[in-house]
mmCIF file with all atom_site columns, C-alpha atoms in Angstrom:
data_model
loop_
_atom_site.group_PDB
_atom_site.id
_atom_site.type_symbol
_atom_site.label_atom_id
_atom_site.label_alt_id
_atom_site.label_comp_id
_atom_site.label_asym_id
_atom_site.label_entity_id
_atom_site.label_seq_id
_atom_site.pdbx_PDB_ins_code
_atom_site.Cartn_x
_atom_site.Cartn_y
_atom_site.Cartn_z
_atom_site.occupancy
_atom_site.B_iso_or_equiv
_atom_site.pdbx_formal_charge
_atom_site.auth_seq_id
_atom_site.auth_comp_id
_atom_site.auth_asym_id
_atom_site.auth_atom_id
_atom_site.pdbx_PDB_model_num
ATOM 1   C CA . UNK A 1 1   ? 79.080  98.875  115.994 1.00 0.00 ? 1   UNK A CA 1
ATOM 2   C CA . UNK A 1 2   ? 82.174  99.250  113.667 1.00 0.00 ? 2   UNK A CA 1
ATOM 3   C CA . UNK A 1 3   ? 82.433  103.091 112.297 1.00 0.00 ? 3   UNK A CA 1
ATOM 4   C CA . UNK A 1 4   ? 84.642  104.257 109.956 1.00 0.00 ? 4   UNK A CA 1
ATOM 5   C CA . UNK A 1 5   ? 86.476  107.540 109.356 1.00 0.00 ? 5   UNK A CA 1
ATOM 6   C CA . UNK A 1 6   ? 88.325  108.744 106.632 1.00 0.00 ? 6   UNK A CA 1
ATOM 7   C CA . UNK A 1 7   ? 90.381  111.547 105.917 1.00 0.00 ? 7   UNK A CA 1
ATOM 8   C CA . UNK A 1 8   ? 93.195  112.965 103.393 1.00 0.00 ? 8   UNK A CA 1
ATOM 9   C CA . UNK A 1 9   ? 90.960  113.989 100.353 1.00 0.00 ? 9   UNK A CA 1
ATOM 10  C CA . UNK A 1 10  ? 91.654  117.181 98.520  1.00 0.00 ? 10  UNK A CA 1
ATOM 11  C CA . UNK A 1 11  ? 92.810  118.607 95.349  1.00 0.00 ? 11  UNK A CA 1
ATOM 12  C CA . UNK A 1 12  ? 95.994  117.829 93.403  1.00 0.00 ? 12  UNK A CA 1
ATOM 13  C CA . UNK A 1 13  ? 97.308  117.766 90.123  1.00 0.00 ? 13  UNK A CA 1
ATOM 14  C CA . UNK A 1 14  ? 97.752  115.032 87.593  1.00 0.00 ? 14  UNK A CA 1
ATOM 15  C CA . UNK A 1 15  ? 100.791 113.276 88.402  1.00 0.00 ? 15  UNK A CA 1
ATOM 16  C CA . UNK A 1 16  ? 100.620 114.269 92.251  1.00 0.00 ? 16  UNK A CA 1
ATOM 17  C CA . UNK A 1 17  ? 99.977  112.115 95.050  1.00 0.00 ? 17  UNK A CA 1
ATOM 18  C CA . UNK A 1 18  ? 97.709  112.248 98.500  1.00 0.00 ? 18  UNK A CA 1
ATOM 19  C CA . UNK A 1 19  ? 97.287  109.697 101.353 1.00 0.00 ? 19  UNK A CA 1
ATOM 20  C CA . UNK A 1 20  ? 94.134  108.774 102.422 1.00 0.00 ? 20  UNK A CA 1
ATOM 21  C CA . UNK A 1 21  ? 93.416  106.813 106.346 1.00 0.00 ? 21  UNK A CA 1
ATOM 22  C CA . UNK A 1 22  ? 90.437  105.131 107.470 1.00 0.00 ? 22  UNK A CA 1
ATOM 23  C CA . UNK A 1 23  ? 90.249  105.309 111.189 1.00 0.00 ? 23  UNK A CA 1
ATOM 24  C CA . UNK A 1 24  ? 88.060  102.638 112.554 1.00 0.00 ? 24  UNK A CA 1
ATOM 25  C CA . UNK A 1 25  ? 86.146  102.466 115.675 1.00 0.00 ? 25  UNK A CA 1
ATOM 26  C CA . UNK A 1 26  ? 83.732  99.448  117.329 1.00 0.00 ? 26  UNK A CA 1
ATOM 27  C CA . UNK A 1 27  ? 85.761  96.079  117.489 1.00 0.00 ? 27  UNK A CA 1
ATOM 28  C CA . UNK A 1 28  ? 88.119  94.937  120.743 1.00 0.00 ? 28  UNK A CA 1
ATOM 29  C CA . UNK A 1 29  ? 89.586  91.684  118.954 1.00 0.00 ? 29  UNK A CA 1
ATOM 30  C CA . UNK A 1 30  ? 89.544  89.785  115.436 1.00 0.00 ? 30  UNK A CA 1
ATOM 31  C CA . UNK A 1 31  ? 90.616  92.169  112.736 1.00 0.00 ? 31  UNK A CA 1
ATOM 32  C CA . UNK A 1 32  ? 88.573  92.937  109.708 1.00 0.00 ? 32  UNK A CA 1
ATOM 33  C CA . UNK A 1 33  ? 89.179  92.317  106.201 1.00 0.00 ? 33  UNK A CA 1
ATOM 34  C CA . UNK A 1 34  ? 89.254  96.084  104.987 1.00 0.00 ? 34  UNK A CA 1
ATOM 35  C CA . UNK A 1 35  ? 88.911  98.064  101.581 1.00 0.00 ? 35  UNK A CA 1
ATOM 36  C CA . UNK A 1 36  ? 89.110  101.135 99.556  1.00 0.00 ? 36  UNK A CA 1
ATOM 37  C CA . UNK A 1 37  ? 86.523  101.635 96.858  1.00 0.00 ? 37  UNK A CA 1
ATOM 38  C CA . UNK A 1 38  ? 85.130  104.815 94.965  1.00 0.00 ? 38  UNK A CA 1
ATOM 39  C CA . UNK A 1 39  ? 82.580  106.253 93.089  1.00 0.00 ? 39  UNK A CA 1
ATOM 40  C CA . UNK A 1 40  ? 81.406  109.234 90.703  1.00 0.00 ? 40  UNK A CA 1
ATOM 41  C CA . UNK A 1 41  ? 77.867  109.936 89.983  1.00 0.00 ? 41  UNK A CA 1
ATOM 42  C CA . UNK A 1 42  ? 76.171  108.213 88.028  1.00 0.00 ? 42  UNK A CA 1
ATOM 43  C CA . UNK A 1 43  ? 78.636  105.340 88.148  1.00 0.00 ? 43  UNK A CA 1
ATOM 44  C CA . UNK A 1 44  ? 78.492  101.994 90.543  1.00 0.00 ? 44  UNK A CA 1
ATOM 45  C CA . UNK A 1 45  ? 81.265  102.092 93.255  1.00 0.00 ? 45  UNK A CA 1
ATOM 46  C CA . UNK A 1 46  ? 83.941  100.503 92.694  1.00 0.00 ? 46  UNK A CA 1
ATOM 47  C CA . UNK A 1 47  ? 86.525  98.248  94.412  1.00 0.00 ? 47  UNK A CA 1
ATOM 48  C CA . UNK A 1 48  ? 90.535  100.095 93.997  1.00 0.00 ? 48  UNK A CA 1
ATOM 49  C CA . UNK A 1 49  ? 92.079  98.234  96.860  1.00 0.00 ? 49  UNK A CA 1
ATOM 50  C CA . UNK A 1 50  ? 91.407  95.625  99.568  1.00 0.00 ? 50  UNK A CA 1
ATOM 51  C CA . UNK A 1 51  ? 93.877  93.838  102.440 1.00 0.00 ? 51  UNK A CA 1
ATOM 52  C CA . UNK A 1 52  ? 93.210  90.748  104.750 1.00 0.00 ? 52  UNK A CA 1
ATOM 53  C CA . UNK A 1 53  ? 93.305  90.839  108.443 1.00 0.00 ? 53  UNK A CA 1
ATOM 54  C CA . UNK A 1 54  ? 96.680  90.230  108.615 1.00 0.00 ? 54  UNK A CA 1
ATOM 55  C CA . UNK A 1 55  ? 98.379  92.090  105.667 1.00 0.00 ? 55  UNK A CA 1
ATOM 56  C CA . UNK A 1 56  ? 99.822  88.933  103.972 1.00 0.00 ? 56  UNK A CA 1
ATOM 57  C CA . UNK A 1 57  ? 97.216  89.301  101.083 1.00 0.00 ? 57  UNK A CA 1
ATOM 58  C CA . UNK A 1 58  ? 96.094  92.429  98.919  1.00 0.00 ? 58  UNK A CA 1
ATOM 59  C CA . UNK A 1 59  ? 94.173  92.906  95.804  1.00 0.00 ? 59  UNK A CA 1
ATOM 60  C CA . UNK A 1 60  ? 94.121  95.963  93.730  1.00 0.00 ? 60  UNK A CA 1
ATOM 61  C CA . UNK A 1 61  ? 91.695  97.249  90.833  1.00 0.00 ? 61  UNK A CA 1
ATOM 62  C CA . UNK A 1 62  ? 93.268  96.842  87.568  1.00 0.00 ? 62  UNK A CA 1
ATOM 63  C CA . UNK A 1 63  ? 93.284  100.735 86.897  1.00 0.00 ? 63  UNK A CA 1
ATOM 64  C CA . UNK A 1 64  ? 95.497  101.256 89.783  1.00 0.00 ? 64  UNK A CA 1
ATOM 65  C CA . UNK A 1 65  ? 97.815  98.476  89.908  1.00 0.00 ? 65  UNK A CA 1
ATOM 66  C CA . UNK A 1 66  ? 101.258 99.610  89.969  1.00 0.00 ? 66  UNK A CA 1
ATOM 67  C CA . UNK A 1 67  ? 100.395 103.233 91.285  1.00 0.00 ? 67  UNK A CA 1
ATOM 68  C CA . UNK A 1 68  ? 98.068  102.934 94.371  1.00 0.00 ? 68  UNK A CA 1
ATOM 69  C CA . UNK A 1 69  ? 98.828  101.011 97.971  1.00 0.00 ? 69  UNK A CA 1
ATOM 70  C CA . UNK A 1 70  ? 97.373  99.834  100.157 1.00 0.00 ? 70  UNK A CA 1
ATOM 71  C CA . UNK A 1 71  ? 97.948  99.221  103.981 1.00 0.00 ? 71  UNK A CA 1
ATOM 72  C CA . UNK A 1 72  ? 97.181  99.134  107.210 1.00 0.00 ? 72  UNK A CA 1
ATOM 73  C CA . UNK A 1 73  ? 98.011  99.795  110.987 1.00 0.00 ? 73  UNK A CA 1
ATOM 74  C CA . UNK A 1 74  ? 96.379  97.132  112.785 1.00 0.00 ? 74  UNK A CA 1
ATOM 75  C CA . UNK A 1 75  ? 97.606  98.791  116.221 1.00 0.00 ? 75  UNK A CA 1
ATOM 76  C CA . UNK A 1 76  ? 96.316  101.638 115.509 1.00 0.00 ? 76  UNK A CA 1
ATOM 77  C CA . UNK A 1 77  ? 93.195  100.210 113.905 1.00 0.00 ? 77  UNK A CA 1
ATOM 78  C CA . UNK A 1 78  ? 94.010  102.334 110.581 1.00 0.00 ? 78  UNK A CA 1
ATOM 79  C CA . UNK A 1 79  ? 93.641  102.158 106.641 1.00 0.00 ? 79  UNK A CA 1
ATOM 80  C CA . UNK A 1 80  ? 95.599  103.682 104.120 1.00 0.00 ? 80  UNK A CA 1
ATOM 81  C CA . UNK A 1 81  ? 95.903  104.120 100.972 1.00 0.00 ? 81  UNK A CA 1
ATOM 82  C CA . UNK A 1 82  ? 98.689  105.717 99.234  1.00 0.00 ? 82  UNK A CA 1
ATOM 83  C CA . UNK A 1 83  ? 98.015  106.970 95.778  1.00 0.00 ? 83  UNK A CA 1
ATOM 84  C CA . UNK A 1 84  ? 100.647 107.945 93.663  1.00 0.00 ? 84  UNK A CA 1
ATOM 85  C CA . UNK A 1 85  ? 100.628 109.438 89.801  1.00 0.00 ? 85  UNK A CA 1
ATOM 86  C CA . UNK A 1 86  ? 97.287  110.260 90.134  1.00 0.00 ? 86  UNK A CA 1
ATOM 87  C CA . UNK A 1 87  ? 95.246  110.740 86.678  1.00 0.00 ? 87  UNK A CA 1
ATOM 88  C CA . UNK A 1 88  ? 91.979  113.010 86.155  1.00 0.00 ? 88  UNK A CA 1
ATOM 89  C CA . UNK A 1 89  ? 89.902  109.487 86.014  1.00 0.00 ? 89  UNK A CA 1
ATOM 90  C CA . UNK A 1 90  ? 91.093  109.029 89.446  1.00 0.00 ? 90  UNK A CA 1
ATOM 91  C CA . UNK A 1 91  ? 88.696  111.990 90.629  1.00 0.00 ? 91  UNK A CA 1
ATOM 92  C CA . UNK A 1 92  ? 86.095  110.161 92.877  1.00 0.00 ? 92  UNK A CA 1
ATOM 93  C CA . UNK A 1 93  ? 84.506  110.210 95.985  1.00 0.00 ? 93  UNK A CA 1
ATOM 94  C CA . UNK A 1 94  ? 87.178  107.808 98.006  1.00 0.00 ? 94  UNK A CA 1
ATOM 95  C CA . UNK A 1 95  ? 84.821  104.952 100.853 1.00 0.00 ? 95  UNK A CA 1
ATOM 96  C CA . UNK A 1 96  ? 86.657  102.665 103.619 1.00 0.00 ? 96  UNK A CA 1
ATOM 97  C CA . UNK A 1 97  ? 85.173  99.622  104.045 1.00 0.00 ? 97  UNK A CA 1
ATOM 98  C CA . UNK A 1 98  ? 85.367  96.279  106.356 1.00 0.00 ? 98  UNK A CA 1
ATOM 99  C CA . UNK A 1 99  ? 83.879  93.223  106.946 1.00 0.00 ? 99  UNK A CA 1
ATOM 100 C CA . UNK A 1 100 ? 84.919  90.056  109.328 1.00 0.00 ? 100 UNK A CA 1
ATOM 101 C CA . UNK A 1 101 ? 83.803  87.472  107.009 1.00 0.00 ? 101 UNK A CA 1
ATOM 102 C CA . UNK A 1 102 ? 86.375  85.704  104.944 1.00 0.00 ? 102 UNK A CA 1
ATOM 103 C CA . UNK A 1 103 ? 87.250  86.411  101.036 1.00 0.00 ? 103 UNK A CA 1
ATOM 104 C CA . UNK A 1 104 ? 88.838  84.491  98.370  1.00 0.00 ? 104 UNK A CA 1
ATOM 105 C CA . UNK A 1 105 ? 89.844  85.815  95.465  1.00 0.00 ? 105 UNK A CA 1
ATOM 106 C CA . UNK A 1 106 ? 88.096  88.316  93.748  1.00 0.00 ? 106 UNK A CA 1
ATOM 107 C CA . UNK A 1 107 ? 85.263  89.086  96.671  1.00 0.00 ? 107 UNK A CA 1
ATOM 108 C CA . UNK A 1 108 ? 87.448  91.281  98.257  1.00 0.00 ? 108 UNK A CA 1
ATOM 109 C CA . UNK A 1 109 ? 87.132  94.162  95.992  1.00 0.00 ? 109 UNK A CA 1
ATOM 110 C CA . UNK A 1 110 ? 83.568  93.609  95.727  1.00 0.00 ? 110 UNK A CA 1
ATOM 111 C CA . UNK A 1 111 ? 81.156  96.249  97.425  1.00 0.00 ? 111 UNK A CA 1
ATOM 112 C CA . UNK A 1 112 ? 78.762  92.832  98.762  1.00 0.00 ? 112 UNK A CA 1
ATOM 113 C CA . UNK A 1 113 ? 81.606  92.029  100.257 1.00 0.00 ? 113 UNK A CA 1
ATOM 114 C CA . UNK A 1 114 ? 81.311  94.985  103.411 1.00 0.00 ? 114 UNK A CA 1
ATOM 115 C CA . UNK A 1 115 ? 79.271  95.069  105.835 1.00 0.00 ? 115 UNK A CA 1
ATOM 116 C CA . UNK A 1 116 ? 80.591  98.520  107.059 1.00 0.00 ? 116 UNK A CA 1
ATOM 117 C CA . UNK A 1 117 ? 81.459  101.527 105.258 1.00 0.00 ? 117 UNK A CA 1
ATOM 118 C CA . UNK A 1 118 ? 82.787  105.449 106.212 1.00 0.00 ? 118 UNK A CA 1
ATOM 119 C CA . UNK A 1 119 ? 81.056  108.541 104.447 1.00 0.00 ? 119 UNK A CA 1
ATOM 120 C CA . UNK A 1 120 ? 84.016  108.653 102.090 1.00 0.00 ? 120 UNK A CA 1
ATOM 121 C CA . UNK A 1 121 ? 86.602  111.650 101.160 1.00 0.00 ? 121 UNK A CA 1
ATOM 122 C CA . UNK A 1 122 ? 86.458  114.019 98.128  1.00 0.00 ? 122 UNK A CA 1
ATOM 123 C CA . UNK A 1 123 ? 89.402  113.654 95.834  1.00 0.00 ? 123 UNK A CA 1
ATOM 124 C CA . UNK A 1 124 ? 89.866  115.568 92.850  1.00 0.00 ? 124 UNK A CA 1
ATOM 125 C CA . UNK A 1 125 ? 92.348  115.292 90.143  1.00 0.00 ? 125 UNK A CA 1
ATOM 126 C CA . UNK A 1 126 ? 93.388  118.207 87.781  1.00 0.00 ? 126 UNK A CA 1
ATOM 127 C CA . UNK A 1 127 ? 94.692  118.030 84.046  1.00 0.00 ? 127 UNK A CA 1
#
């Protein structure tokens, strides 16, 4: 069984940045498709970053293009995502996700897409 730990929410001020990692547990072998998405009450969850197995291919949600990465540490069986000029809009509780099927195109950032899923991280962004 795949689980899925994340870590480096907090607090931080517009224009700051944080790291989040995913730590991932359960699978000896074939690497997963993995993904960041988030979500604020009363709102769906959203897809903000996904990467293939092997790194060559990564898709980002259009409000964070340009200002969040994504990556990951297959050796270490570990997702990040480095967010940069954070805005107040960013404020969202932060899930890791992964999934060993293929995705084209757009599936990756989709939440049908995962199978597995952490218990997400807090981050807040102040004006």
């Amino acid at each position: 069984q795949v689980q899925l730990v994340e870590s480096g929410g907090g607090s931080v001020q517009a224009g700051g940045s944080l790291r989040l990692s995913c730590a991932a547990f359960g699978y000896a072998f074939s690497s997963p498709w993995m993904g960041w998405f988030r979500q604020v009450p009363g709102k769906e969850r959203e897809g903000v970053a996904a990467v293939s197995p092997g790194g060559g291919v990564t898709y980002y949600g259009d409000s964070v293009k340009g200002r969040f990465t994504i990556s990951h540490d297959n050796a270490k069986k570990t997702l990040y995502l480095q967010m940069n000029s954070l805005k107040p809009e960013d404020t969202a509780m932060y899930y890791c996700a992964a999934d060993f099927r293929p995705k084209f195109g757009g599936a990756a950032n989709l939440v049908t897409s995962y199978n597995y899923w952490g218990q997400g991280t807090q981050v807040t962004v102040s004006a």
